[in-house]
Coordinates of C-alpha atoms and ligand atoms in Angstrom, one line a residue:
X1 CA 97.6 175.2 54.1
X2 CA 96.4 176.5 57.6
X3 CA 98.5 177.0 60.1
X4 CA 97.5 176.9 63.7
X5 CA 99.2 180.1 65.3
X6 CA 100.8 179.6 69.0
X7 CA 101.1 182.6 71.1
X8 CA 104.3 182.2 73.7
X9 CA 106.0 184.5 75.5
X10 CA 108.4 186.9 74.2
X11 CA 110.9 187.0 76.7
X12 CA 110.8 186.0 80.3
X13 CA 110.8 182.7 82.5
X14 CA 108.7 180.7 80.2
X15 CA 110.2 181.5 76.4
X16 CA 113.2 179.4 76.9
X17 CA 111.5 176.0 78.1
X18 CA 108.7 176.7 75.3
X19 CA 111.0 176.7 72.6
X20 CA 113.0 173.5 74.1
X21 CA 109.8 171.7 74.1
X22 CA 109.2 172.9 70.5
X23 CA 112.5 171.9 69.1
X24 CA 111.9 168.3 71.1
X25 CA 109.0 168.2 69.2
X26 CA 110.3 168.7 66.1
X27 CA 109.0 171.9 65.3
X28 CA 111.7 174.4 64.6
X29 CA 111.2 178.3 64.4
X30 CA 112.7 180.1 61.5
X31 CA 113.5 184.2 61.4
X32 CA 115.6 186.0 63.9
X33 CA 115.1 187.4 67.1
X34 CA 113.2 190.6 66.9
X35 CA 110.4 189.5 64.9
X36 CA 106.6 189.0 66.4
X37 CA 105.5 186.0 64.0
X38 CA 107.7 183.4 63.0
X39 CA 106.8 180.2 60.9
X40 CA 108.2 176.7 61.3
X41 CA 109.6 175.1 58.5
X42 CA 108.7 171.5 60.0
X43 CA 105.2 171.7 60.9
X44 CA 102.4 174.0 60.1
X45 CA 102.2 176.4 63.1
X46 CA 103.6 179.6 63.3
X47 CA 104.7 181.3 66.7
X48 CA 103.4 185.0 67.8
X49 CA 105.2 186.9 70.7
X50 CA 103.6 188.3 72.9
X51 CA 103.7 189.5 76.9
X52 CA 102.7 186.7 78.9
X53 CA 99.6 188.5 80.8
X54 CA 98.7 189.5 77.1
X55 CA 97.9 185.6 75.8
X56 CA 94.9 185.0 77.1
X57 CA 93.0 188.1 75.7
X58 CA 94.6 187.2 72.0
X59 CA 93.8 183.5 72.6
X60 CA 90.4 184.3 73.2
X61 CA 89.9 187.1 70.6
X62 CA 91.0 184.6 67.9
X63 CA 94.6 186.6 66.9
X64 CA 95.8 183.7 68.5
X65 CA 94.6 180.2 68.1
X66 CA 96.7 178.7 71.3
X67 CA 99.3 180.1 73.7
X68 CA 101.7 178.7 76.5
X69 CA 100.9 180.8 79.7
X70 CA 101.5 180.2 83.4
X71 CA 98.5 179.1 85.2
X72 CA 98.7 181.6 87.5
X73 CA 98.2 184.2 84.5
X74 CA 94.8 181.7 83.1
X75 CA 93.2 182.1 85.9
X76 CA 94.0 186.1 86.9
X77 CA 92.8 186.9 83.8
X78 CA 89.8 184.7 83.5
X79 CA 89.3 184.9 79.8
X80 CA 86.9 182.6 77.8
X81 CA 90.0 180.0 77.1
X82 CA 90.6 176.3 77.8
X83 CA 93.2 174.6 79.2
X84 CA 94.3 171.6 76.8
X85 CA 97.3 170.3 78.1
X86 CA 99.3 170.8 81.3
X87 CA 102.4 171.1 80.4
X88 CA 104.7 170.4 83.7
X89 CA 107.5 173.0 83.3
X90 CA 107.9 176.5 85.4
X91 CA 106.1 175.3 88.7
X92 CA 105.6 177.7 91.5
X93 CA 103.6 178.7 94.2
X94 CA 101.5 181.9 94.4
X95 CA 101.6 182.2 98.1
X96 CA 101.2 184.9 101.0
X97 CA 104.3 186.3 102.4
X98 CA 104.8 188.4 105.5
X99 CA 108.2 189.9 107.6
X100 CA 110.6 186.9 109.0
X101 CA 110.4 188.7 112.6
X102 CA 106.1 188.1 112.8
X103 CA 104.3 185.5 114.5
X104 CA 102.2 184.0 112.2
X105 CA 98.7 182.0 114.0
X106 CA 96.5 181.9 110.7
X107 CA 94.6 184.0 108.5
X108 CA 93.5 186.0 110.9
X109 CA 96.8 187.8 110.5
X110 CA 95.8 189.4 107.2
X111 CA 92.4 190.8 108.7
X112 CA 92.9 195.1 108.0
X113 CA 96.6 194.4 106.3
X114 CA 97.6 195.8 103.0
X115 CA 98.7 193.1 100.7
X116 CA 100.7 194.0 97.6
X117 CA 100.1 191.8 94.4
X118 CA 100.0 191.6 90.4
X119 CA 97.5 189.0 91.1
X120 CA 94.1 190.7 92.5
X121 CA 91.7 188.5 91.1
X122 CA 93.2 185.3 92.7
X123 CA 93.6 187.1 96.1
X124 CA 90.5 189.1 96.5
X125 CA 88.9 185.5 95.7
X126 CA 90.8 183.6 98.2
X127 CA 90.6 186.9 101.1
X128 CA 86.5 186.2 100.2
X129 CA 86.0 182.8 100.5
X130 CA 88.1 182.9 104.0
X131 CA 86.1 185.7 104.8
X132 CA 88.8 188.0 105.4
X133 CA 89.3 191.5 104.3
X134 CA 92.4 193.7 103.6
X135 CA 93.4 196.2 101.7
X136 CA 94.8 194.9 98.1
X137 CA 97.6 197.2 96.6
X138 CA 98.3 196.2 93.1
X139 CA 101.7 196.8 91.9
X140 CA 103.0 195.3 88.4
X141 CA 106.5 194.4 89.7
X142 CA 109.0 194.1 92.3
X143 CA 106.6 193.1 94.8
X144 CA 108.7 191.6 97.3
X145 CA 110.2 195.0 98.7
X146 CA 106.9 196.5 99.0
X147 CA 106.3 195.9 103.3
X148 CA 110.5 196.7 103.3
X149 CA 109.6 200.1 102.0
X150 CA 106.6 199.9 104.3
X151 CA 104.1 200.4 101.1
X152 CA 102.1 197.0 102.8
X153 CA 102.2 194.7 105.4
X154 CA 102.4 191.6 103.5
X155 CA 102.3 189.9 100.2
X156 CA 101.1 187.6 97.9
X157 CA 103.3 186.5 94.6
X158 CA 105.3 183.7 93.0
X159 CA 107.5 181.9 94.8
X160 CA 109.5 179.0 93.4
X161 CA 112.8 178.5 95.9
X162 CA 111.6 181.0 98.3
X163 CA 115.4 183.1 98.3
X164 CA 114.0 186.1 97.2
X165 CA 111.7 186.0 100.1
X166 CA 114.4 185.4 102.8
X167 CA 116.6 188.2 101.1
X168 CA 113.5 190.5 101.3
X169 CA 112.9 189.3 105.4
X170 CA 110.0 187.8 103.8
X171 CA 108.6 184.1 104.9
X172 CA 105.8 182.5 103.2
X173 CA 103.0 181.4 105.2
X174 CA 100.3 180.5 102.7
X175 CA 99.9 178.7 99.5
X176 CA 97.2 179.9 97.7
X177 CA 97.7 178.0 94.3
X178 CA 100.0 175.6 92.5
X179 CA 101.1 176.4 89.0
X180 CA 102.7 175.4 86.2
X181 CA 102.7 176.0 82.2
X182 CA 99.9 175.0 80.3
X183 CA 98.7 175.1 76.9
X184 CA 95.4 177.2 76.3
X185 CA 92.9 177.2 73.5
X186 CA 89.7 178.8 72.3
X187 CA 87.1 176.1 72.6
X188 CA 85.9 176.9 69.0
X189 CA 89.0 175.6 66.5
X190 CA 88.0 175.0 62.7
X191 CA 88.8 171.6 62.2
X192 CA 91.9 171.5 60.7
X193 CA 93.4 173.5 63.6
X194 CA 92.1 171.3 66.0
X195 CA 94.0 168.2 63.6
X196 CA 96.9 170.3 64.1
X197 CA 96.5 170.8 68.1
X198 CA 96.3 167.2 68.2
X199 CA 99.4 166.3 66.3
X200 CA 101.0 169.2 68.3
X201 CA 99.9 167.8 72.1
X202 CA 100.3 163.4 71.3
X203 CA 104.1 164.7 70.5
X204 CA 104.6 167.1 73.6
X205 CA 102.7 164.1 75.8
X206 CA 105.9 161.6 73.8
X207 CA 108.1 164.2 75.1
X208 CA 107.4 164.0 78.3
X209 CA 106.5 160.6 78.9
X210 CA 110.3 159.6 77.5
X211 CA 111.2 162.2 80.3
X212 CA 109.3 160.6 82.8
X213 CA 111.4 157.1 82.0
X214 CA 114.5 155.5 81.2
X215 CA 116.0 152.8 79.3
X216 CA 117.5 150.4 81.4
X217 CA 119.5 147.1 80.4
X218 CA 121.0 144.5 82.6
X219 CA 122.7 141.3 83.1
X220 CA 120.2 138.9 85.2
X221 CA 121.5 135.3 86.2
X222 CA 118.8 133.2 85.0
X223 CA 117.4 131.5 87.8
X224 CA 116.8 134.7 89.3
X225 CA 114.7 135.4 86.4
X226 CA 111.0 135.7 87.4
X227 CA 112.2 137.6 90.3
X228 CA 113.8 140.3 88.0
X229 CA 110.5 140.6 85.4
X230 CA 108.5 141.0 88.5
X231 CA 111.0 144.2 89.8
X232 CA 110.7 145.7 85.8
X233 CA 107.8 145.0 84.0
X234 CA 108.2 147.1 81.3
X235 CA 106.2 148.6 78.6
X236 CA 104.5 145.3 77.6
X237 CA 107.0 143.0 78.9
X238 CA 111.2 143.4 79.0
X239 CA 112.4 141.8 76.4
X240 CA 115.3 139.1 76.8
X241 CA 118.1 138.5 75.2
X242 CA 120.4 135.2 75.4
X243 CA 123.8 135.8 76.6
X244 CA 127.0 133.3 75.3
X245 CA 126.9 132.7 79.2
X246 CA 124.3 129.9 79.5
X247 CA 123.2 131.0 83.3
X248 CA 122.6 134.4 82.0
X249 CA 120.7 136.6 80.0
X250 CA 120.1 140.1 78.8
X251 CA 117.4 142.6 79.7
X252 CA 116.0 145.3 78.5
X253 CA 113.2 147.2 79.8
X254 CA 111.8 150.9 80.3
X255 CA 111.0 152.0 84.3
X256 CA 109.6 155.3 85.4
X257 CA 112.4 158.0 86.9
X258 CA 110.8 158.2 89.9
X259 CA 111.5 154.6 90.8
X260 CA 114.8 153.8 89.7
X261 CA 116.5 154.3 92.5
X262 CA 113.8 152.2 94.4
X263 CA 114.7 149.9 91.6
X264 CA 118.5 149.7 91.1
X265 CA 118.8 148.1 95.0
X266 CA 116.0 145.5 94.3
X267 CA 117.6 144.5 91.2
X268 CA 120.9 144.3 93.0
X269 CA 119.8 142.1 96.0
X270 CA 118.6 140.0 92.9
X271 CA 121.9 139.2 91.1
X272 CA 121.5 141.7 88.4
X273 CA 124.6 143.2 87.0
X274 CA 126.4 145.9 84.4
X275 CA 123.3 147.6 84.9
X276 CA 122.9 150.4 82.3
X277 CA 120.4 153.6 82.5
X278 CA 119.8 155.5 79.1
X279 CA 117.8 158.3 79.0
X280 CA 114.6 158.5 76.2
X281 CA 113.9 161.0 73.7
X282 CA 110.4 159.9 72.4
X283 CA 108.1 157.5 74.1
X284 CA 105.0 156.2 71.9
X285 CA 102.8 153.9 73.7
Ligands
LIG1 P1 106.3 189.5 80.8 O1 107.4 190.5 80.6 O2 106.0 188.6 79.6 O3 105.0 190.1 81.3 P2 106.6 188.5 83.5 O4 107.7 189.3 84.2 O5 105.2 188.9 83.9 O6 106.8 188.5 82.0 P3 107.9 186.0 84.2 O7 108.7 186.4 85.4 O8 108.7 185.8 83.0 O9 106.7 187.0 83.9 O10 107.1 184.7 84.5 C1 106.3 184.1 83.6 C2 105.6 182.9 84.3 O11 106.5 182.0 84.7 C3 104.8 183.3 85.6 O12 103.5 183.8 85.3 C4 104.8 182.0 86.3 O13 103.8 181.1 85.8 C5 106.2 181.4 86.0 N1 107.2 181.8 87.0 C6 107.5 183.0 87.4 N2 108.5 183.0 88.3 C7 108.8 181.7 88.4 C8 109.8 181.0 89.2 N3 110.6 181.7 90.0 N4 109.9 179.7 89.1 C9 109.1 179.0 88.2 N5 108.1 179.6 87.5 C10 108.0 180.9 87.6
LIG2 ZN1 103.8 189.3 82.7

């Protein structure tokens, strides 16, 4: 049977949440470490690793038929690939940097400055459609000490908490782009692949929908009812379950993360009690 091969990154800030999102989807990996191409024994894909900046160039060359990349590194390397899915783990900021101790008015700052980067491509575009021009230095790591050991003036690189910044005398000053993991294809899969890719995304997309909500169950007094279904709708609607307690009843219902705090006091101010919050593994809808 054909497999659809998935090209991830061999070791670095993207392997481990890959492989967690793998395993959540029921697709183990077989082999030990070590090896370049593993199989699954669950589901018919097999896993190629690979250096992240090298993805896209197999993705699109067909040694690959998919690959999880950053897409910072999608769109420096500009191959002929697609994004399929966005896959909302490893977010950061590709931003311009310069020392703590400089006033900083606007672009204008950058005008004549050497700026170290790994990411030419995305700077030399943003430096042109702001009509600015420096001098790009590109360096393939450590970029951060590169104005402390006064190789450039500035710079322009990942940033995720900004520490490394501060510890360098670095503050960042503009974000150029927003970036996350996302899943890349050629946009010519046979068409059993692309069966495969399908299967493969509705299960990361159950993933991390259940993420995105929680179970919740409560005790609501019943003439508070209506008041309650409004606060939770639910999926379709909560369901209800009678309680030995005639004024009361049991509810069950699903509410987005990002609300449940939000939730929790209105539910309160309602009467609603022993609330419970369970988290969700898979969400089908
Ligand atoms: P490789 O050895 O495979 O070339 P690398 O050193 O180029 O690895 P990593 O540092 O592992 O790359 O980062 C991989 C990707 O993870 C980056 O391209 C970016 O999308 C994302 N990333 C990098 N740093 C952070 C961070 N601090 N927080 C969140 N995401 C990050
Ligand atoms: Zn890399």
């Amino acid at each position: 049977m054909e497999k659809l091969r998935i090209a991830v990154q061999k070791s670095g800030r993207l392997s481990e949440k890959t492989l967690e999102l793998f395993n959540e989807c029921g697709i183990g990996l077989t082999g030990g470490s070590g090896r370049l191409l593993v199989d699954s024994p669950d589901f018919p894909v097999e896993v190629l690793y690979l250096r992240d900046d090298d993805i896209p160039q197999y993705v699109a060359d067909g040694v690959a038929d998919v690959g999880v990349v950053g897409e910072n590194v999608y769109v420096e390397t500009g191959k002929d690939v697609v994004i399929t899915e966005r896959l909302g783990f490893s977010k950061c900021r590709i931003s311009l940097a310069i020392p703590k101790a400089h006033e900083y008015k606007g672009l204008e700052y950058f005008q004549g400055k050497r700026i170290a980067t790994t990411y030419p491509v995305i700077l030399s575009k943003f430096l042109k459609e702001k009509n600015i021009t420096a001098d790009i230095h590109v360096i393939s790591g450590s970029v951060e000490i590169a104005p402390g050991i006064g190789l450039a003036d500035a710079i322009f690189d990942i940033v995720s908490s900004g520490s490394t910044l501060f510890s360098n005398n670095l503050k960042e000053v503009e974000v150029v782009m927003k970036s996350e993991a996302v899943l890349i294809s050629t946009p010519n899969l046979s068409a059993s692949k692309q069966a495969i890719l399908e299967d493969l995304i509705f299960r990361m997309r159950s993933v991390q929908k259940a993420k995105k909500n929680k179970y919740i169950l409560l005790n609501a007094p019943k003439k508070n009812l209506d008041e309650i279904i409004a606060i939770i709708p639910g999926m379709k609607s909560p369901s209800i379950v009678p309680l030995a307690d005639e004024g009361w009843v049991s509810l069950h219902s699903v509410v987005p993360e990002k609300d449940f705090w939000n939730i929790i006091g209105k539910l309160q101010d309602k009467g609603a009690q022993g609330i419970l919050v369970i988290p969700i593994e898979k969400m089908i809808v």
